[in-house]
Amino acid sequence: MAGVVAVVAVVGSVPRWWCGRDADAWFDGDSGRVRGLAEELVAFEEADDQRRASGTGGEIDGMWGLLAHQMTALGLAQVSLAHPEWRDRYAPIATRAAAKSLRPEMYSVFTGTWHGEDGVAVPDSPNGHAYLSYPALALGMARLVDPAFPAALAAQQDSLVASFERRLLASPTGLIDTMPGEAYPTDVAAVAAAIAVHGRATGVDHSAVLTQWAQRVRAVQIDRDTGLVWQRMGVDGKPHDAPRASGTGFAAYFAGFANRALAEELADGAFRQERNVLGFSAIHEYGGGSDGVGDIDSGPVILGISVSASGFALAPARAFGHREIFTRLFRTVDLFGLPLRSGNRVRFANGGAIGNALLLAFLTSGPEVAR
């Protein structure tokens, strides 16, 4: 009997130890691991530059390209904030990645939903175009760390932020639409983040719109029973979907740029969805008795667990000092992500460029959190 107990103890503890062995290093911002993943994203951007210059194809465009380049820019900017001695290396690449996220081919699917209206070209449009918050935030973070940030890109970011500020101030629900009739609280959190970071980069006071946005998130966009944001809504504040953890976790990351208290509230809602088995955690997607198969935002939902929500939750866990939650989540990421080291680079083999870009941003989350 004693032997059986020993075997069970080993089976239960060894995987937990093995998959969590790097968690503290990531939580504490170990320079070797951070720089290794940053270099992996540098290599991704350099390879993308070469493909675009040669016309050989193979670059990532569309929604996935927007996300890959935007999150690369955010991650490299966060690394530059945490390690100013690396700024000369990473800030220019953050700027290149951010500029790519603003290329029309990256958001053409959204332009199509607006019958060809390009939100960059028509800043006075009454339409929300909240998807442009992603490149706007990337540009802001690059601008914050890159002394050589181009004036033309700065002017584009100024225009985007002015448009967002005007639309958000006019919204009684704190929502602006991403596509006709569809607003996503997560995207609007990214709008607020872009406005907040613009203020940090330029010294412009955006406190009025950010305060109003936070008030309206609390009043309209959070489900009272679960603490989760509604995944999709109308601009009138009526839910079009269930309260879900993937949107809430990602919104918590973005809200961290704009309003620390609100970001913590959203993080707490996401953490209440944590499911822990033998020290490995994941985040249950649906709250409030709802259920579903998920979508492009949540990733695959397996037995109620969201792949995306589990990754998104790493960011607020680190930013707000929840070491134990971070460690449990990291074990799961380590188990399924398969981290590999090659020379001076670290990558997660199962994530591809997009997964690595997301993880760089989430695993280095912290320097951007609003003070």
Coordinates of C-alpha atoms in Angstrom, one line a residue:
M1 CA 0.0 0.0 0.0
A2 CA 2.8 2.4 0.9
G3 CA 4.3 1.7 -2.6
V4 CA 1.1 2.6 -4.3
V5 CA 0.8 5.8 -2.3
A6 CA 4.4 6.7 -3.3
V7 CA 3.8 6.0 -7.0
V8 CA 0.6 8.2 -6.9
A9 CA 2.6 11.0 -5.2
V10 CA 5.3 10.9 -7.8
V11 CA 2.9 10.7 -10.7
G12 CA 1.0 13.7 -9.3
S13 CA 4.0 15.8 -8.4
V14 CA 6.7 15.2 -11.1
P15 CA 4.7 16.7 -14.0
R16 CA 3.6 19.6 -11.8
W17 CA 7.2 20.3 -10.9
W18 CA 8.6 19.8 -14.4
C19 CA 6.0 22.1 -16.2
G20 CA 6.3 24.7 -13.5
R21 CA 10.1 24.8 -13.2
D22 CA 10.3 28.1 -15.2
A23 CA 7.2 29.8 -13.8
D24 CA 9.0 31.8 -11.1
A25 CA 11.7 32.9 -13.6
W26 CA 9.0 34.3 -16.0
F27 CA 7.0 35.8 -13.2
D28 CA 10.2 37.6 -11.9
G29 CA 11.2 38.7 -15.4
D30 CA 14.3 36.6 -15.8
S31 CA 16.4 38.3 -18.4
G32 CA 17.5 35.2 -20.1
R33 CA 14.0 33.9 -20.8
V34 CA 12.6 37.3 -21.6
R35 CA 15.3 38.1 -24.0
G36 CA 15.2 34.6 -25.6
L37 CA 11.5 35.0 -26.5
A38 CA 12.0 38.6 -27.6
E39 CA 14.7 37.4 -30.0
E40 CA 12.3 34.8 -31.4
L41 CA 9.9 37.7 -32.3
V42 CA 12.8 39.8 -33.7
A43 CA 13.6 36.8 -36.0
F44 CA 9.9 36.6 -37.0
E45 CA 9.8 40.3 -37.9
E46 CA 13.1 40.1 -39.8
A47 CA 11.9 37.1 -41.8
D48 CA 8.6 38.9 -42.5
D49 CA 10.5 41.9 -43.8
Q50 CA 12.6 39.7 -46.1
R51 CA 9.5 38.0 -47.5
R52 CA 7.7 41.3 -48.2
A53 CA 10.8 42.9 -49.8
S54 CA 11.4 39.9 -52.1
G55 CA 7.8 39.2 -52.9
T56 CA 8.2 35.5 -52.3
G57 CA 5.0 35.4 -50.2
G58 CA 4.4 33.5 -47.0
E59 CA 3.9 36.5 -44.8
I60 CA 1.0 36.6 -42.4
D61 CA -1.8 39.0 -43.4
G62 CA -5.3 39.6 -42.4
M63 CA -6.6 39.4 -38.9
W64 CA -3.9 37.0 -37.8
G65 CA -1.2 39.2 -39.2
L66 CA -2.7 42.2 -37.4
L67 CA -2.6 40.3 -34.1
A68 CA 0.9 38.9 -34.6
H69 CA 2.5 42.2 -35.4
Q70 CA 0.5 44.2 -32.9
M71 CA 1.3 41.8 -30.0
T72 CA 5.0 41.7 -31.1
A73 CA 5.1 45.5 -30.9
L74 CA 3.4 45.4 -27.4
G75 CA 5.7 42.7 -26.1
L76 CA 8.9 44.3 -27.4
A77 CA 7.8 47.7 -26.0
Q78 CA 7.1 46.1 -22.6
V79 CA 10.5 44.5 -22.6
S80 CA 12.1 47.9 -23.5
L81 CA 10.2 49.5 -20.5
A82 CA 11.3 46.8 -18.1
H83 CA 14.9 46.7 -19.5
P84 CA 15.9 50.2 -20.7
E85 CA 19.3 48.8 -21.6
W86 CA 17.7 46.8 -24.4
R87 CA 15.7 49.7 -25.8
D88 CA 18.1 50.4 -28.7
R89 CA 17.7 46.8 -29.8
Y90 CA 14.0 46.3 -29.5
A91 CA 12.3 49.7 -29.9
P92 CA 12.9 50.1 -33.6
I93 CA 11.6 46.6 -34.2
A94 CA 8.5 47.4 -32.1
T95 CA 7.9 50.4 -34.4
R96 CA 8.3 48.3 -37.6
A97 CA 5.9 45.7 -36.2
A98 CA 3.4 48.4 -35.2
A99 CA 3.5 50.0 -38.6
K100 CA 2.8 46.6 -40.3
S101 CA -0.3 46.2 -38.1
L102 CA -1.7 49.3 -39.7
R103 CA -1.3 48.1 -43.3
P104 CA -4.8 47.9 -45.0
E105 CA -4.4 44.2 -45.8
M106 CA -4.3 43.5 -42.1
Y107 CA -7.8 44.7 -41.4
S108 CA -9.4 44.3 -44.8
V109 CA -12.0 41.8 -43.4
F110 CA -13.3 44.6 -41.2
T111 CA -13.2 47.2 -44.0
G112 CA -15.4 44.8 -45.9
T113 CA -18.0 44.7 -43.2
W114 CA -18.2 48.5 -43.5
H115 CA -18.8 48.3 -47.3
G116 CA -15.3 49.4 -48.1
E117 CA -15.0 52.3 -45.6
D118 CA -11.5 52.5 -44.3
G119 CA -11.5 53.9 -40.7
V120 CA -8.0 55.2 -41.1
A121 CA -8.9 57.2 -44.2
V122 CA -12.1 58.7 -42.8
P123 CA -11.4 59.7 -39.2
D124 CA -14.6 61.8 -39.1
S125 CA -16.8 58.8 -39.8
P126 CA -19.6 58.2 -37.2
N127 CA -18.8 54.5 -37.4
G128 CA -16.8 53.0 -34.6
H129 CA -14.1 51.0 -36.4
A130 CA -12.9 49.8 -33.0
Y131 CA -10.7 47.1 -34.5
L132 CA -8.3 49.9 -35.3
S133 CA -7.6 50.1 -31.6
Y134 CA -5.1 47.3 -32.0
P135 CA -2.7 49.1 -34.4
A136 CA -3.4 52.3 -32.5
L137 CA -2.2 50.8 -29.3
A138 CA 0.8 49.1 -30.9
L139 CA 1.8 52.5 -32.4
G140 CA 1.4 54.2 -29.0
M141 CA 3.6 51.7 -27.2
A142 CA 6.3 51.9 -29.9
R143 CA 6.1 55.7 -29.8
L144 CA 6.5 55.5 -26.0
V145 CA 9.9 53.7 -26.2
D146 CA 11.3 54.7 -29.6
P147 CA 13.1 58.1 -29.7
A148 CA 13.2 57.8 -33.5
F149 CA 9.5 57.1 -33.9
P150 CA 8.5 58.5 -37.4
A151 CA 6.5 61.7 -37.5
A152 CA 4.2 60.3 -40.1
L153 CA 3.2 57.4 -37.9
A154 CA 2.8 59.8 -35.0
A155 CA 0.3 61.8 -37.0
Q156 CA -1.6 58.7 -37.9
Q157 CA -1.8 57.7 -34.3
D158 CA -2.9 61.2 -33.3
S159 CA -5.7 61.0 -35.8
L160 CA -6.9 57.6 -34.7
V161 CA -6.9 58.5 -31.0
A162 CA -8.7 61.8 -31.7
S163 CA -11.4 59.8 -33.5
F164 CA -11.7 57.2 -30.8
E165 CA -11.9 59.9 -28.1
R166 CA -14.7 61.7 -29.9
R167 CA -16.7 58.5 -30.4
L168 CA -16.2 57.2 -26.9
L169 CA -17.2 60.5 -25.3
A170 CA -20.4 60.5 -27.3
S171 CA -21.3 56.9 -26.4
P172 CA -23.8 56.6 -23.5
T173 CA -22.8 52.9 -23.0
G174 CA -19.1 53.2 -23.3
L175 CA -19.3 51.1 -26.5
I176 CA -18.4 51.7 -30.1
D177 CA -18.8 49.2 -32.8
T178 CA -16.2 47.0 -34.4
M179 CA -18.5 45.9 -37.2
P180 CA -21.9 47.2 -38.0
G181 CA -24.2 46.6 -35.1
E182 CA -21.6 44.6 -33.1
A183 CA -19.5 46.0 -30.3
Y184 CA -17.0 44.0 -28.3
P185 CA -16.1 45.2 -24.8
T186 CA -12.6 43.8 -25.3
D187 CA -12.0 45.9 -28.4
V188 CA -13.3 49.0 -26.6
A189 CA -10.9 48.2 -23.8
A190 CA -8.2 48.3 -26.4
V191 CA -9.5 51.6 -27.6
A192 CA -9.2 53.0 -24.0
A193 CA -5.7 51.5 -23.8
A194 CA -4.7 53.2 -27.1
I195 CA -6.0 56.6 -25.7
A196 CA -4.2 56.1 -22.4
V197 CA -0.8 55.2 -24.0
H198 CA -1.1 58.1 -26.4
G199 CA -1.4 60.3 -23.3
R200 CA 1.7 58.8 -21.8
A201 CA 3.7 59.2 -25.0
T202 CA 2.6 62.8 -25.8
G203 CA 1.6 64.3 -22.4
V204 CA -2.0 65.0 -23.7
D205 CA -4.6 64.7 -20.9
H206 CA -7.2 62.1 -21.7
S207 CA -8.4 61.6 -18.2
A208 CA -12.0 62.7 -18.9
V209 CA -12.7 60.1 -21.6
L210 CA -10.9 57.3 -19.6
T211 CA -12.8 58.0 -16.4
Q212 CA -16.1 58.0 -18.3
W213 CA -15.3 54.8 -20.1
A214 CA -14.4 53.0 -16.9
Q215 CA -17.7 54.2 -15.3
R216 CA -19.7 52.9 -18.2
V217 CA -17.9 49.5 -18.3
R218 CA -18.9 49.0 -14.7
A219 CA -22.5 50.1 -15.4
V220 CA -23.2 48.4 -18.7
Q221 CA -20.6 45.9 -19.9
I222 CA -20.0 43.6 -16.8
D223 CA -22.5 40.8 -15.9
R224 CA -23.3 41.3 -12.3
D225 CA -23.6 37.6 -11.5
T226 CA -20.3 36.4 -12.9
G227 CA -18.0 39.5 -13.0
L228 CA -17.4 38.7 -16.7
V229 CA -17.9 41.1 -19.6
W230 CA -20.5 40.3 -22.2
Q231 CA -18.6 39.0 -25.2
R232 CA -20.6 40.8 -27.8
M233 CA -23.1 43.7 -27.4
G234 CA -24.9 46.3 -29.4
V235 CA -23.8 49.9 -29.0
D236 CA -27.1 50.3 -27.1
G237 CA -25.7 48.1 -24.3
K238 CA -27.9 45.0 -25.0
P239 CA -25.9 41.7 -24.9
H240 CA -25.6 39.7 -28.1
D241 CA -23.7 36.8 -26.4
A242 CA -23.0 35.3 -23.0
P243 CA -20.6 36.7 -20.4
R244 CA -17.3 34.9 -21.2
A245 CA -13.8 34.6 -19.8
S246 CA -11.8 35.0 -23.0
G247 CA -13.1 38.5 -23.6
T248 CA -12.8 39.3 -20.0
G249 CA -9.2 38.1 -19.7
F250 CA -8.1 40.0 -22.8
A251 CA -10.0 43.1 -21.7
A252 CA -8.2 42.9 -18.3
Y253 CA -4.9 43.1 -20.1
F254 CA -6.0 46.1 -22.2
A255 CA -7.7 47.8 -19.3
G256 CA -4.4 47.6 -17.5
F257 CA -3.0 50.3 -19.7
A258 CA -5.9 52.7 -18.8
N259 CA -7.4 52.0 -15.4
R260 CA -5.7 49.8 -12.8
A261 CA -8.7 49.4 -10.6
L262 CA -11.0 48.3 -13.4
A263 CA -8.4 45.9 -14.8
E264 CA -8.2 44.2 -11.4
E265 CA -11.9 43.9 -11.2
L266 CA -12.0 42.2 -14.7
A267 CA -9.1 40.0 -13.7
D268 CA -10.9 38.9 -10.6
G269 CA -13.9 37.9 -12.8
A270 CA -11.6 35.8 -15.0
F271 CA -9.8 34.2 -12.1
R272 CA -13.1 33.0 -10.7
Q273 CA -13.4 30.8 -13.8
E274 CA -10.1 29.0 -12.9
R275 CA -10.3 25.2 -12.8
N276 CA -7.3 23.5 -11.1
V277 CA -6.4 19.8 -11.5
L278 CA -3.2 18.6 -9.8
G279 CA -1.7 22.1 -9.9
F280 CA -2.5 22.6 -13.6
S281 CA -5.0 25.4 -14.2
A282 CA -7.1 26.5 -17.1
I283 CA -10.0 29.0 -17.5
H284 CA -13.6 28.0 -18.0
E285 CA -15.0 30.1 -20.8
Y286 CA -18.7 30.5 -20.0
G287 CA -20.3 32.0 -16.9
G288 CA -23.8 32.3 -15.5
G289 CA -25.0 28.9 -16.6
S290 CA -24.3 29.6 -20.2
D291 CA -22.5 27.1 -22.5
G292 CA -21.2 26.9 -26.1
V293 CA -18.5 25.7 -28.4
G294 CA -16.6 29.0 -28.5
D295 CA -15.4 31.0 -31.5
I296 CA -12.3 32.6 -33.0
D297 CA -11.9 34.7 -29.9
S298 CA -12.0 31.9 -27.3
G299 CA -10.2 29.3 -29.4
P300 CA -11.3 25.7 -29.0
V301 CA -13.5 25.2 -26.0
I302 CA -12.9 21.7 -24.6
L303 CA -15.1 20.5 -21.7
G304 CA -15.9 24.2 -21.1
I305 CA -12.2 25.2 -21.0
S306 CA -11.0 28.0 -23.3
V307 CA -7.5 27.8 -24.7
S308 CA -7.4 31.6 -25.3
A309 CA -8.8 32.6 -21.9
S310 CA -6.2 30.4 -20.2
G311 CA -3.4 32.2 -22.0
F312 CA -4.9 35.7 -21.6
A313 CA -5.2 35.2 -17.8
L314 CA -1.4 35.0 -17.5
A315 CA -1.1 38.8 -18.1
P316 CA -3.2 40.1 -15.3
A317 CA -1.9 37.3 -13.0
R318 CA 1.6 38.7 -13.5
A319 CA 0.7 42.3 -13.6
F320 CA -1.3 42.2 -10.3
G321 CA 1.1 39.9 -8.4
H322 CA -0.9 36.6 -8.3
R323 CA 2.1 34.3 -8.4
E324 CA 0.2 31.1 -7.5
I325 CA -2.4 31.6 -10.2
F326 CA 0.3 32.5 -12.7
T327 CA 2.3 29.4 -11.8
R328 CA -0.7 27.1 -12.2
L329 CA -1.6 28.6 -15.6
F330 CA 2.0 28.6 -16.7
R331 CA 2.2 24.8 -16.0
T332 CA -0.6 24.3 -18.5
V333 CA 1.0 26.6 -21.1
D334 CA 4.3 24.8 -20.7
L335 CA 2.7 21.4 -21.0
F336 CA 0.8 22.1 -24.2
G337 CA 3.0 24.9 -25.6
L338 CA 6.3 22.9 -25.7
P339 CA 8.9 25.6 -25.0
L340 CA 12.1 25.1 -26.9
R341 CA 15.5 26.8 -26.7
S342 CA 17.7 27.2 -29.8
G343 CA 20.8 29.2 -29.4
N344 CA 19.9 32.6 -27.9
R345 CA 16.2 32.2 -28.8
V346 CA 13.2 30.7 -26.9
R347 CA 10.0 29.7 -28.5
F348 CA 6.8 27.8 -27.8
A349 CA 6.7 25.2 -30.5
N350 CA 2.9 24.8 -30.6
G351 CA 2.1 28.5 -30.8
G352 CA 3.6 29.6 -34.0
A353 CA 4.4 33.2 -34.5
I354 CA 1.0 34.4 -33.2
G355 CA 1.2 32.3 -30.1
N356 CA 4.8 33.5 -29.4
A357 CA 3.8 37.1 -29.9
L358 CA 0.8 36.7 -27.5
L359 CA 3.0 35.0 -24.9
L360 CA 5.7 37.6 -25.1
A361 CA 3.1 40.3 -24.3
F362 CA 1.4 38.3 -21.6
L363 CA 4.5 36.9 -19.9
T364 CA 6.1 40.4 -19.7
S365 CA 2.9 42.2 -18.7
G366 CA 3.4 44.7 -16.0
P367 CA 5.4 47.8 -17.0
E368 CA 2.4 49.1 -18.9
V369 CA -0.1 48.9 -16.0
A370 CA -1.6 52.3 -15.3
R371 CA -0.2 53.9 -12.2

